Coordinates of C-alpha atoms in Angstrom, one line a residue:
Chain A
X1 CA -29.4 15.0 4.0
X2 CA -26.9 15.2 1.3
X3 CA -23.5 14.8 1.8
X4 CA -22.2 16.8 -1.4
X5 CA -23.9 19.4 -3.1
X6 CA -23.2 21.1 -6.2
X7 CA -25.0 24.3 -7.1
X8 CA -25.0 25.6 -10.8
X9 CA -21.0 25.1 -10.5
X10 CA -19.3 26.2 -14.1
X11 CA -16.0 25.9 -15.1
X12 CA -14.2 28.2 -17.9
X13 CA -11.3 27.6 -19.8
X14 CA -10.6 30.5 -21.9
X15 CA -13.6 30.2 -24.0
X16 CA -14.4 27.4 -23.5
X17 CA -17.0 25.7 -20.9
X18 CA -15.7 22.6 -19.4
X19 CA -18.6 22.7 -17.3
X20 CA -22.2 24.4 -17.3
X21 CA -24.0 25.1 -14.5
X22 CA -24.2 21.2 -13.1
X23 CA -26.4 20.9 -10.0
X24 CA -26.0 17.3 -8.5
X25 CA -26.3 15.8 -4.8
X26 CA -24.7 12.9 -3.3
X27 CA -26.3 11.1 0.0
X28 CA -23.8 9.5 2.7
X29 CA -23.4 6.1 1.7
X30 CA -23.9 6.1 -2.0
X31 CA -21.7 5.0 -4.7
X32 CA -22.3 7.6 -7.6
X33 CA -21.2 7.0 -10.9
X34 CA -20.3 9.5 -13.1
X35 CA -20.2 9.0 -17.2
X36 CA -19.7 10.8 -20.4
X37 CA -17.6 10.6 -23.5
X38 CA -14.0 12.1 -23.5
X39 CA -14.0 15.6 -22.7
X40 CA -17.4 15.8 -20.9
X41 CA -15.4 17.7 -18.0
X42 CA -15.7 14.2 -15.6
X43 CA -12.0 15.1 -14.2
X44 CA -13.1 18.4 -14.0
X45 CA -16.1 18.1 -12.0
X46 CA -13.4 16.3 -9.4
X47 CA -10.8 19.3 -9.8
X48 CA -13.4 21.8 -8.3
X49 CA -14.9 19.4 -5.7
X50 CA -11.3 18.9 -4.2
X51 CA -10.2 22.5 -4.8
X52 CA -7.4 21.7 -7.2
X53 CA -9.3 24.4 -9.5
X54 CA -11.2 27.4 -8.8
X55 CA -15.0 27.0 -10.2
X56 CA -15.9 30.0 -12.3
X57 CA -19.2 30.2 -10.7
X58 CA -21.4 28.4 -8.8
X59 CA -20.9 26.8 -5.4
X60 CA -19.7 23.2 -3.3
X61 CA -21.2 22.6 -0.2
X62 CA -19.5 19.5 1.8
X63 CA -20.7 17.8 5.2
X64 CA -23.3 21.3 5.1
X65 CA -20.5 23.6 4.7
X66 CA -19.5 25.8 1.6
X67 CA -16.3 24.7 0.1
X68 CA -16.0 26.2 -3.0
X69 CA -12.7 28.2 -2.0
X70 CA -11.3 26.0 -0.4
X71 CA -7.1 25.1 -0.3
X72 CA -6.9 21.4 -1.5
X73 CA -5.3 20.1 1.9
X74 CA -8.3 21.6 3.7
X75 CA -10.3 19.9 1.8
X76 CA -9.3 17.0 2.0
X77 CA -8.7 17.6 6.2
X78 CA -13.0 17.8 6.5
X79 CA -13.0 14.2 4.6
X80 CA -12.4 14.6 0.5
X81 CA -9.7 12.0 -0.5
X82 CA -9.4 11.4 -4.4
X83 CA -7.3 9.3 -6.9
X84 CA -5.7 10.2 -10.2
X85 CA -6.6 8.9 -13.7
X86 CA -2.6 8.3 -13.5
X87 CA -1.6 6.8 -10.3
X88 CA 0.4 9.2 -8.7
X89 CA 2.8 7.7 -6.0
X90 CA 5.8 9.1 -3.8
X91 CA 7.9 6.8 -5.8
X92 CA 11.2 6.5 -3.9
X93 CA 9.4 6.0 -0.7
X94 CA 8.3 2.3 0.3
X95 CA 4.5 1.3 -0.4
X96 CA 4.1 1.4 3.6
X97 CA 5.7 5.0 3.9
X98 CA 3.2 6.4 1.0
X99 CA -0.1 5.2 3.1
X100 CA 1.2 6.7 6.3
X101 CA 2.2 9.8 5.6
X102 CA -1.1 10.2 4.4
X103 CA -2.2 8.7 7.3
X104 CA -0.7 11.1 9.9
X105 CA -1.3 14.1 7.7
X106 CA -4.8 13.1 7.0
X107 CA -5.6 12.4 10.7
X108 CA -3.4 13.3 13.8
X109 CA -0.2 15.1 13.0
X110 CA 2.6 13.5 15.3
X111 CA 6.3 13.6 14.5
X112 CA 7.3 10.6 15.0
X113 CA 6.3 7.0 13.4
X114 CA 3.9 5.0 16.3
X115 CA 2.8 1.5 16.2
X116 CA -0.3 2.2 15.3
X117 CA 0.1 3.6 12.5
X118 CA 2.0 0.9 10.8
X119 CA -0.8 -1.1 11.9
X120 CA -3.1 0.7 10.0
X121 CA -1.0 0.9 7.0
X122 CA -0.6 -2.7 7.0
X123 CA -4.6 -3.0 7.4
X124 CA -5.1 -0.6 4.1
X125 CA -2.8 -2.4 2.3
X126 CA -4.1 -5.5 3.2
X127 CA -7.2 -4.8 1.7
X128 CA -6.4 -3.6 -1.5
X129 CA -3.9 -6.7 -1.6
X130 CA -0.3 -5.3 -1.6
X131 CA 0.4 -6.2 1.9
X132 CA 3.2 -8.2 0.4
X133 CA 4.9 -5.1 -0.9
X134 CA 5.2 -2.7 1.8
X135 CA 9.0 -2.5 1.6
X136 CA 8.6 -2.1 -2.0
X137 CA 10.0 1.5 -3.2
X138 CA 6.7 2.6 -4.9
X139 CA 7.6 3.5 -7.9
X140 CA 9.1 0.1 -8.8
X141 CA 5.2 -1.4 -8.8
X142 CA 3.3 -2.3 -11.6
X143 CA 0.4 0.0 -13.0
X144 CA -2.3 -2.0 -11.1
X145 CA -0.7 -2.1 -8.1
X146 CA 0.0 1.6 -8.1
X147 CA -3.4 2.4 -8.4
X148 CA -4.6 0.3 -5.7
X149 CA -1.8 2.1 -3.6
X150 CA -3.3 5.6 -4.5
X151 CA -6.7 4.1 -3.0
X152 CA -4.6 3.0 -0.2
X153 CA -3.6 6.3 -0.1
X154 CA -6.6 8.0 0.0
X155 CA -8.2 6.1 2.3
X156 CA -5.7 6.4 4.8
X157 CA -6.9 10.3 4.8
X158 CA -10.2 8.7 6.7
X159 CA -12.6 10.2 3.6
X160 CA -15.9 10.6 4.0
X161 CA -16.2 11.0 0.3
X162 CA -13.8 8.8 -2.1
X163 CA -13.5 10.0 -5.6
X164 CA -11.9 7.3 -8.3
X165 CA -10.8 8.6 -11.1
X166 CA -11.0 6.0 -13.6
X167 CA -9.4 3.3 -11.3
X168 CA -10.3 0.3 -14.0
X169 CA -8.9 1.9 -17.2
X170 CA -6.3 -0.5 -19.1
X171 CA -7.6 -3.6 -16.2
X172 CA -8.3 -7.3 -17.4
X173 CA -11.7 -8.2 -16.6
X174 CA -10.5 -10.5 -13.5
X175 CA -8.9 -7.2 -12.4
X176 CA -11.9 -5.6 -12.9
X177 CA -14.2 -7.7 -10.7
X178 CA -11.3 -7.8 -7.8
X179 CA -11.9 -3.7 -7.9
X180 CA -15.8 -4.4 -7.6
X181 CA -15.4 -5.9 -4.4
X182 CA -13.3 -3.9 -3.5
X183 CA -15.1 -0.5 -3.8
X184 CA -17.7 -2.9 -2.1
X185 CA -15.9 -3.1 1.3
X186 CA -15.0 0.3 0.8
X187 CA -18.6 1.1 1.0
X188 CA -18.8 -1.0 4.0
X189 CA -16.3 1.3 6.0
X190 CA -18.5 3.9 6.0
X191 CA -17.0 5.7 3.0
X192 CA -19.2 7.4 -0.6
X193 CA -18.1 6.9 -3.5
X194 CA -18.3 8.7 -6.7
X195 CA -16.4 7.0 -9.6
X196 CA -15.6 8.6 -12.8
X197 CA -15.4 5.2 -15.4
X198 CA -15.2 6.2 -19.4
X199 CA -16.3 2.4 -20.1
X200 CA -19.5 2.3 -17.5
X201 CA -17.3 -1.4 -16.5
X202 CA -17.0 -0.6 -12.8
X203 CA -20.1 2.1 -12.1
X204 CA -22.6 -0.2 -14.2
X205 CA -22.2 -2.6 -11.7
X206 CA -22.0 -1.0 -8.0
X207 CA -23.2 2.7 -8.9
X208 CA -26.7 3.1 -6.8
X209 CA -27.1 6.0 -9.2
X210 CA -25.2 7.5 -12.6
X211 CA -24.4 11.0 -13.3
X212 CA -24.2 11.6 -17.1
X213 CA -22.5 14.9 -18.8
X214 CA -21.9 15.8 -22.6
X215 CA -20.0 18.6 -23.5
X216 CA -19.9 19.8 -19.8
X217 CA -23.7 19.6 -19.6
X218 CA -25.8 17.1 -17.4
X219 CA -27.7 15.5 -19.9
X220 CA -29.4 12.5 -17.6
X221 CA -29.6 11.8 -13.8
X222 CA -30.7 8.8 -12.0
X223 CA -30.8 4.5 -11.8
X224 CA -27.9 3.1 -13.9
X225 CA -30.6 1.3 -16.4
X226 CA -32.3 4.6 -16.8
X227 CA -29.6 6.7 -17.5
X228 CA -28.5 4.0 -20.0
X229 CA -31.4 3.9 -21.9
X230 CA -31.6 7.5 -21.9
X231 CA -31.3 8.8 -25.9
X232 CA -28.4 12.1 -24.8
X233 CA -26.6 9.5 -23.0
X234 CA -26.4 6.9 -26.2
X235 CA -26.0 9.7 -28.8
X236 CA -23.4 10.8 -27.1
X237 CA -21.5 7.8 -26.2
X238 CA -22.2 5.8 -29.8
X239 CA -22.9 9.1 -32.1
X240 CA -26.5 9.1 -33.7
X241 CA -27.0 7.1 -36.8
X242 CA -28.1 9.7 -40.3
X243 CA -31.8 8.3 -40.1
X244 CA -32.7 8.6 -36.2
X245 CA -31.6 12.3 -37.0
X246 CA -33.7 12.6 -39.7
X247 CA -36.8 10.4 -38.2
X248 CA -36.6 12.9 -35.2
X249 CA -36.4 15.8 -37.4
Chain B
X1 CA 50.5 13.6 0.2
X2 CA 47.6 11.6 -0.8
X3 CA 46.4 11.3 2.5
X4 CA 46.5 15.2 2.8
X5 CA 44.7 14.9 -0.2
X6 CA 42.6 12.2 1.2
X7 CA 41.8 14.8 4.5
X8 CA 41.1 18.4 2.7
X9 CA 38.7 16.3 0.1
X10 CA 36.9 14.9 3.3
X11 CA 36.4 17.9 5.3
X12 CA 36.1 20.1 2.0
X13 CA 33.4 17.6 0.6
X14 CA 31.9 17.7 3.6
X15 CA 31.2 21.3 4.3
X16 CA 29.8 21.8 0.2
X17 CA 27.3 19.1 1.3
X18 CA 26.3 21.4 3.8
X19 CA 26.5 24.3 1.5
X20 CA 24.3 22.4 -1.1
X21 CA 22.0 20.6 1.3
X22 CA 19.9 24.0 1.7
X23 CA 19.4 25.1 -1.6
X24 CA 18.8 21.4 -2.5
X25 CA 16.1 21.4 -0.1
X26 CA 14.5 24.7 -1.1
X27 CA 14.6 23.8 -5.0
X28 CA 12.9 20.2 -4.1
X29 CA 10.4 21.7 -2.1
X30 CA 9.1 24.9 -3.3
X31 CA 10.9 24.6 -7.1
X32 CA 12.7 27.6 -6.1
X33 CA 15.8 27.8 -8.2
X34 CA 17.6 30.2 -6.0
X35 CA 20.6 32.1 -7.5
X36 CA 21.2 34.2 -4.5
X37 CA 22.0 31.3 -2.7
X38 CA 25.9 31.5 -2.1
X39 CA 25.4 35.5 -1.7
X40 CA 23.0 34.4 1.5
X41 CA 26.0 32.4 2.9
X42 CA 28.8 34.8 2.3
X43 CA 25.9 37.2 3.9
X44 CA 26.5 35.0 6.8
X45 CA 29.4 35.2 6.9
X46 CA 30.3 38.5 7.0
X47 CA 27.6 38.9 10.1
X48 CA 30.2 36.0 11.9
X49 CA 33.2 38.1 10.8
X50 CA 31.7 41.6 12.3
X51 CA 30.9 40.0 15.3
X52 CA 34.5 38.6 15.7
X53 CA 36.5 41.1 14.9
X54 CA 34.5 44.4 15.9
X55 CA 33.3 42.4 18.6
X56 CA 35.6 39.8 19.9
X57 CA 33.1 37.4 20.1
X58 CA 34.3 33.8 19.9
X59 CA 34.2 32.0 16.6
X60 CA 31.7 29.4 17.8
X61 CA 29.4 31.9 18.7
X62 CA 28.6 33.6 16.4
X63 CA 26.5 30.7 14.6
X64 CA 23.5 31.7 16.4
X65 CA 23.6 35.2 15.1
X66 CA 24.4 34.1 11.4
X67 CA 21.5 31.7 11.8
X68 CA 19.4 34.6 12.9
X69 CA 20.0 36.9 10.1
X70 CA 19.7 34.1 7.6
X71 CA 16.8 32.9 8.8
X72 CA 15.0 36.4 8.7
X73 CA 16.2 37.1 5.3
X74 CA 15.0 33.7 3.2
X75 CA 11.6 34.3 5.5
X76 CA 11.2 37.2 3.6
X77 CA 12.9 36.3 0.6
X78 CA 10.3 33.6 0.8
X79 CA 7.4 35.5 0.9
X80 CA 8.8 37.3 -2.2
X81 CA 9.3 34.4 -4.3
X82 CA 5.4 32.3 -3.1
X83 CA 4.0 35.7 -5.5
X84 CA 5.8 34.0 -8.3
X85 CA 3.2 32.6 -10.9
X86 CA 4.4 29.3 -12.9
X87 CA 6.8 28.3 -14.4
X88 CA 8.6 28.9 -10.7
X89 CA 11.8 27.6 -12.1
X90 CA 12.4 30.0 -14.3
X91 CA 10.9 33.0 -12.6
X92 CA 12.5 32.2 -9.5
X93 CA 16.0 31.9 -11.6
X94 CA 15.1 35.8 -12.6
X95 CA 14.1 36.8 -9.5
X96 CA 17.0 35.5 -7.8
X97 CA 19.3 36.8 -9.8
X98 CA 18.3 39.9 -9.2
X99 CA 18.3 39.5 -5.4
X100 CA 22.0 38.0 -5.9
X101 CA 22.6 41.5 -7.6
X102 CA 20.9 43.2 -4.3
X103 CA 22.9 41.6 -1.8
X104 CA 26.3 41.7 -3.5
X105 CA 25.7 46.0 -3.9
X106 CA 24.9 45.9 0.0
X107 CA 27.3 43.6 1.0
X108 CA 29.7 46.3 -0.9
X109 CA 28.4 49.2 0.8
X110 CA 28.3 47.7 4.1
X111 CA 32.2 45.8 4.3
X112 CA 34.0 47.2 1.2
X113 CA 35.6 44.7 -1.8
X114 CA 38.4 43.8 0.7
X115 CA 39.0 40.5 1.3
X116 CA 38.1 39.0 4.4
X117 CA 39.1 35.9 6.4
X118 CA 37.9 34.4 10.0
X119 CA 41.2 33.9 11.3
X120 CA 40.3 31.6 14.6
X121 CA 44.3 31.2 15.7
X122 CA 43.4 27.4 17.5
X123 CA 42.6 25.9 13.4
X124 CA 46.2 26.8 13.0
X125 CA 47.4 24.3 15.0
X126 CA 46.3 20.4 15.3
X127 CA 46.9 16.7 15.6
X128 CA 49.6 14.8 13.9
X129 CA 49.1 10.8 13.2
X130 CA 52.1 9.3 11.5
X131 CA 51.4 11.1 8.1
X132 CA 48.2 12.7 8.4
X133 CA 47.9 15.9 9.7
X134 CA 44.3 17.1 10.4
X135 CA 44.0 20.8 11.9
X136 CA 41.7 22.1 14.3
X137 CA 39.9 24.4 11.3
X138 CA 39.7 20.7 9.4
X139 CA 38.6 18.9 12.3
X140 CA 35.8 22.0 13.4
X141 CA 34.8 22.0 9.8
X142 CA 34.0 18.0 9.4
X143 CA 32.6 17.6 12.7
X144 CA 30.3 20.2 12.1
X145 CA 29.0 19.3 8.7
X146 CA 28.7 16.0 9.3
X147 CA 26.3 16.4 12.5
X148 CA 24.5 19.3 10.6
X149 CA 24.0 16.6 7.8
X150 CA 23.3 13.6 10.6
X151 CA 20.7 15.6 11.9
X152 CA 19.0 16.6 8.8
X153 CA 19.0 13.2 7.2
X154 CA 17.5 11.8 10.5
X155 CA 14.5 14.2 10.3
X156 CA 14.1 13.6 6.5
X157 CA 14.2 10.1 7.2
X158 CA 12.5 9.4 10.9
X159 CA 10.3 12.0 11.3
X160 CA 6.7 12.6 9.4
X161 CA 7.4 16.3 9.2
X162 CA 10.7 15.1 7.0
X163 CA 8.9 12.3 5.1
X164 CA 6.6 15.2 4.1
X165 CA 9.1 17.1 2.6
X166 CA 10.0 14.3 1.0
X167 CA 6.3 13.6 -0.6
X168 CA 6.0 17.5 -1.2
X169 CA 9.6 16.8 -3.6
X170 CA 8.4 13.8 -4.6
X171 CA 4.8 14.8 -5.8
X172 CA 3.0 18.3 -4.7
X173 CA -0.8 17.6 -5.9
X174 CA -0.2 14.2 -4.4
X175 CA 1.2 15.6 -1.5
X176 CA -1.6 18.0 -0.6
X177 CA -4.0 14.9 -1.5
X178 CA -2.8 13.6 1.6
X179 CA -3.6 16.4 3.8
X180 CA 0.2 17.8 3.7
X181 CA -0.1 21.5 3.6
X182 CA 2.6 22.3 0.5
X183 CA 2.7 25.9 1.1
X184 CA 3.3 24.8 4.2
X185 CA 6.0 23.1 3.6
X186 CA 7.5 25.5 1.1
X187 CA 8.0 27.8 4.5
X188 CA 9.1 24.6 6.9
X189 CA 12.1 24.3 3.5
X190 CA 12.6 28.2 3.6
X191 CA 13.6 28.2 7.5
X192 CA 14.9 24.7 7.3
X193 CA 16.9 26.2 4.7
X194 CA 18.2 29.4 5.9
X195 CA 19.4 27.6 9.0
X196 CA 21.8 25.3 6.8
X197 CA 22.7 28.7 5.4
X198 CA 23.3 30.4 8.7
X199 CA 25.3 27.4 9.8
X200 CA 27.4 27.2 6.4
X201 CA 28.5 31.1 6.6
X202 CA 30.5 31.5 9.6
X203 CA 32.2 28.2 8.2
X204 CA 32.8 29.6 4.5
X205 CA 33.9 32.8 6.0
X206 CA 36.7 30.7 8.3
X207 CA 37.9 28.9 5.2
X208 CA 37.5 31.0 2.2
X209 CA 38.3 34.6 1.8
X210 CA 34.6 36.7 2.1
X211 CA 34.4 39.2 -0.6
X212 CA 30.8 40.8 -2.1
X213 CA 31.1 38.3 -5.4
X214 CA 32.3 35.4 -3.7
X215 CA 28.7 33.9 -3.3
X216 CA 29.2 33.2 -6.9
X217 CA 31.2 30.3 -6.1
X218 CA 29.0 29.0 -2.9
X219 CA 25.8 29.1 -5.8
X220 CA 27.5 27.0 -8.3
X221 CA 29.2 24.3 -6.2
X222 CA 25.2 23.9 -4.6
X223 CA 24.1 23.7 -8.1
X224 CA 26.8 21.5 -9.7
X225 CA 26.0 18.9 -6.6
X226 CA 22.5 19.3 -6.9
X227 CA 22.5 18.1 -10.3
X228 CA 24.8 15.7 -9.8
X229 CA 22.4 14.1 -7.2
X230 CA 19.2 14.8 -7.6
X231 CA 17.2 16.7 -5.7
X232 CA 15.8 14.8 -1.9
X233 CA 18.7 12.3 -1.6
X234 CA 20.7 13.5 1.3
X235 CA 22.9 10.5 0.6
X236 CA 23.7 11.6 -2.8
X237 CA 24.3 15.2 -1.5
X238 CA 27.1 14.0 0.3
X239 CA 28.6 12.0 -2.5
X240 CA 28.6 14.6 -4.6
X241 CA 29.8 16.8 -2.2
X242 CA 32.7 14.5 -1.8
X243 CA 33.5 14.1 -5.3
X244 CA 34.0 17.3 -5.3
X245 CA 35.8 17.9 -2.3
X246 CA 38.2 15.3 -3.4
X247 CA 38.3 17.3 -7.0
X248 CA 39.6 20.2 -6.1
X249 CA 42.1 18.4 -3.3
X250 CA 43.5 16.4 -6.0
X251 CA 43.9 19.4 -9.0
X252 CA 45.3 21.7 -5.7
X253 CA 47.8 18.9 -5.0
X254 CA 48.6 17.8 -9.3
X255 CA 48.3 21.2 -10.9
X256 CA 48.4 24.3 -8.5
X257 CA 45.6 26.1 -6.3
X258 CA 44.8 28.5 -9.0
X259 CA 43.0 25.4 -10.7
X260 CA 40.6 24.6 -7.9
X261 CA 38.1 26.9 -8.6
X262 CA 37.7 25.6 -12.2
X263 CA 37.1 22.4 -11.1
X264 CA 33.4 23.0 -10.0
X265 CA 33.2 24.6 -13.0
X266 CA 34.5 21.9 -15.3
X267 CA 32.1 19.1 -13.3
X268 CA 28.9 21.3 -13.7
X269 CA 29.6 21.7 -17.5
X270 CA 30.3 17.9 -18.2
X271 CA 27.7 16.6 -16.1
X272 CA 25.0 19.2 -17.6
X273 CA 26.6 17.8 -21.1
X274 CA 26.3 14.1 -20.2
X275 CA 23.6 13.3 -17.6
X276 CA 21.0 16.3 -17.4
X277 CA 18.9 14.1 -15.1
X278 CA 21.4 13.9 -12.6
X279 CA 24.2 11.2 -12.2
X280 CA 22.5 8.8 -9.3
X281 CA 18.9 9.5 -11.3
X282 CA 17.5 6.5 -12.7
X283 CA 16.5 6.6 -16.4
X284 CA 13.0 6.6 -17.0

């Protein structure tokens, strides 16, 4: 039983397709990655998932409902969480604050700050590493550090589905392989994961599966290998060289 | 003298935190510049001054009413201004003005150009230490803002409806990311906001003169310590609001009370000129 299912969903911009008819499924429990050149609508695939946009045609269905007109918070209330390709924290509040708002918005409203909450603040942040820094305004923390607050942040909603937007961009490669464990135990709480990653150096190594678009068109589905060695997926990532054009010709 | 000074620039800065706190609140939440902000307070006003003087009814009570008719008329000012399409600065600035317009031609119709004053004959009198000399009106006016202030910066603060708000300022896509419902919260400002309003008018009316146009006034001393502070610092509100307070005291006291007024004036220019990210704003 799939847990997200896209149906021929299209995205128009003016004249322009962002995204063409893209029919794609996600199982619980998988991590999905999701690849493509610059401007192969990857952010925008996320934008109508979570409802920020409205999908021109086609349809969402999430946990076997339809979502495709959904509002973005209740979206995100039957278990969608995402991150930004630039980290977007409630900057004058402290590290702890951002992660439990979302917390008590995410989950049970209640007016007033409980113990447990801060207890599972602290537990988030623990394991994305900034326990250190909950009294930190957030705005005042570096770039990596902001990003792992966003995921924080979204999991403090209690997602079934997680969607990174490019968590590993600008990341040294030590930083790198901290952020594969950690979607790792991520994927141990129960959560899916689909991860948008321009340079394949996160989803080439914990994807079950890859999800490749060009030019807002699926052009390969399937095991990372495969979609790797799949010919769309290389011309469009490294441009085709004058004589493979003219040998397939 | 200075401590008179010292007093009037307390309980005045006070009471203009109160007056900006709302339309503070309403601009960081919902981006709603609203220019028919100071007409909603003298509106307020004028509802406490019918009361008391066709009515009789005690100064102190007529807040409720005030906070009634406020509160129904941003609710549906409200509704009016979520239509807007982006940019909502500048649309609401157009739309407002044109409700500012509205309620100064009603407010005309309904209680005449003539000046009007709250005249509560208790503020007359008041308590003498030493020097200072704090009246009843001074001591009603301070107490009052500063619990209305208390209050509101505890719920900001210590409750997760007021962090919230305070995410919804902060960031709005990140806000509804984590489950915060922003249109939501753009209502929860709007009645938040029309209560500070409803509080602030019976207040205005018992210190200033109520006339149709005097809202003008009320809307630029919000803006002026808006700006200066930055929108969703409470704290900053009030310095501002003190600043100001202590402004106008001092220009009153050094070069005549027809030089007060310009003193909002003069502070909203320079800072505009000087600091257009606000004062207490850190550079990015």
């Amino acid at each position: 039983m799939s847990l997200l299912r896209l149906e021929a969903l299209s995205k128009k911009f003016g004249d322009h397709w962002a995204l063409k008819e893209i029919d794609f499924s996600i199982d619980e429990g998988e991590i999905v990655g999701l690849v493509g050149p610059n401007g192969a609508g990857k952010t925008t695939l996320f934008n109508l998932i979570t409802c920020r946009h409205r999908a021109t045609s086609g349809r969402v269905f999430f946990a076997n409902k339809e979502t495709t007109s959904y509002k973005p918070h209740e979206i995100q209330k039957l278990g969608i969480s995402r991150t930004f390709q630039s980290s977007r924290p409630f900057a004058k509040m402290r590290t702890l604050d951002n992660v439990m708002v979302a917390r008590v918005f995410g989950g049970e409203f209640h007016l007033f700050a409980q113990s447990t909450d801060i207890d599972s603040a602290r537990q988030l942040l623990e394991l994305v590493g900034l326990a250190h820094k909950e009294q930190t305004p957030a705005g005042d923390l570096t770039l990596s550090e902001q990003r792992r607050l966003d995921l924080a942040r979204a999991l403090a909603t209690q997602p079934r589905l997680l969607l990174l937007d490019e968590v590993v961009a600008g990341f040294s490669p030590v930083a790198v392989k901290q952020a594969v464990d950690l979607v790792r135990r991520v994927r141990q709480r129960g959560v899916t994961l689909f991860i948008i990653d321009h340079f394949l150096s996160l989803s080439l190594r914990v994807s079950d599966r890859l999800l490749a678009l060009d030019h807002g068109e699926k052009v390969a589905e399937g095991r990372p290998q495969e979609v790797m060695r799949n010919r769309e997926v290389v011309r469009a990532y490294l441009g085709t060289r004058h004589e493979d054009e003219s040998q397939s010709a | 003298m200075w401590t008179t000074v010292f007093v009037s620039g307390i309980t005045l800065g006070s009471f203009y935190t109160l007056v900006a706190l709302g339309f503070a609140l309403i601009f960081g939440v919902t981006h709603t510049f609203n220019l028919a902000h100071g007409e909603l307070i003298v509106l307020a006003g004028y509802v406490a001054y019918w009361l008391w003087k066709t009515y009789g009814v005690s100064f102190l009570f007529t807040f409720p009413a005030a906070v009634l008719v406020a509160l129904t008329v941003c609710l549906l000012l409200q509704r009016l201004f979520s239509r807007l399409k982006e940019p909502l600065e500048l649309n609401s600035i157009v739309m407002s003005f044109g409700v500012a317009i509205l309620l100064q031609n009603g407010m005309l119709f309904f209680f005449s150009g003539d000046y009007r004053l709250i005249r509560v004959p208790t503020f007359n009198q008041g308590l003498h230490f030493k020097t200072l000399y704090l009246s009843y009106g001074q001591l009603t006016l301070l107490a009052l803002s500063l619990v209305v202030i208390g209050l509101l910066y505890l719920l900001m603060r210590h409750t997760y409806l007021g962090k919230a708000l305070r995410a919804t300022i902060q960031d709005r896509e990140a806000a509804a990311l984590a489950g915060i419902n922003v249109s939501g919260m753009g209502l929860l400002a709007f009645a938040i906001g029309a209560i500070l309003i409803g509080l602030a008018g019976p207040l205005y009316g018992s210190v200033h003169y109520l006339y149709p146009a005097a809202g003008l006034q009320a809307t630029l001393l919000a803006i002026t310590i808006t700006i200066f502070s930055g929108v969703g610092r409470i704290r900053g509100l009030i310095l501002g609001g003190w600043i100001l307070g202590f402004a106008e005291s001092g220009a009153v006291v050094l070069l005549g009370a027809s030089w007060r007024e310009l003193v909002g004036a003069v502070m909203l220019i320079t800072l505009l000129a000087l600091r257009p990210q606000g004062i207490l704003e850190r550079e990015k």
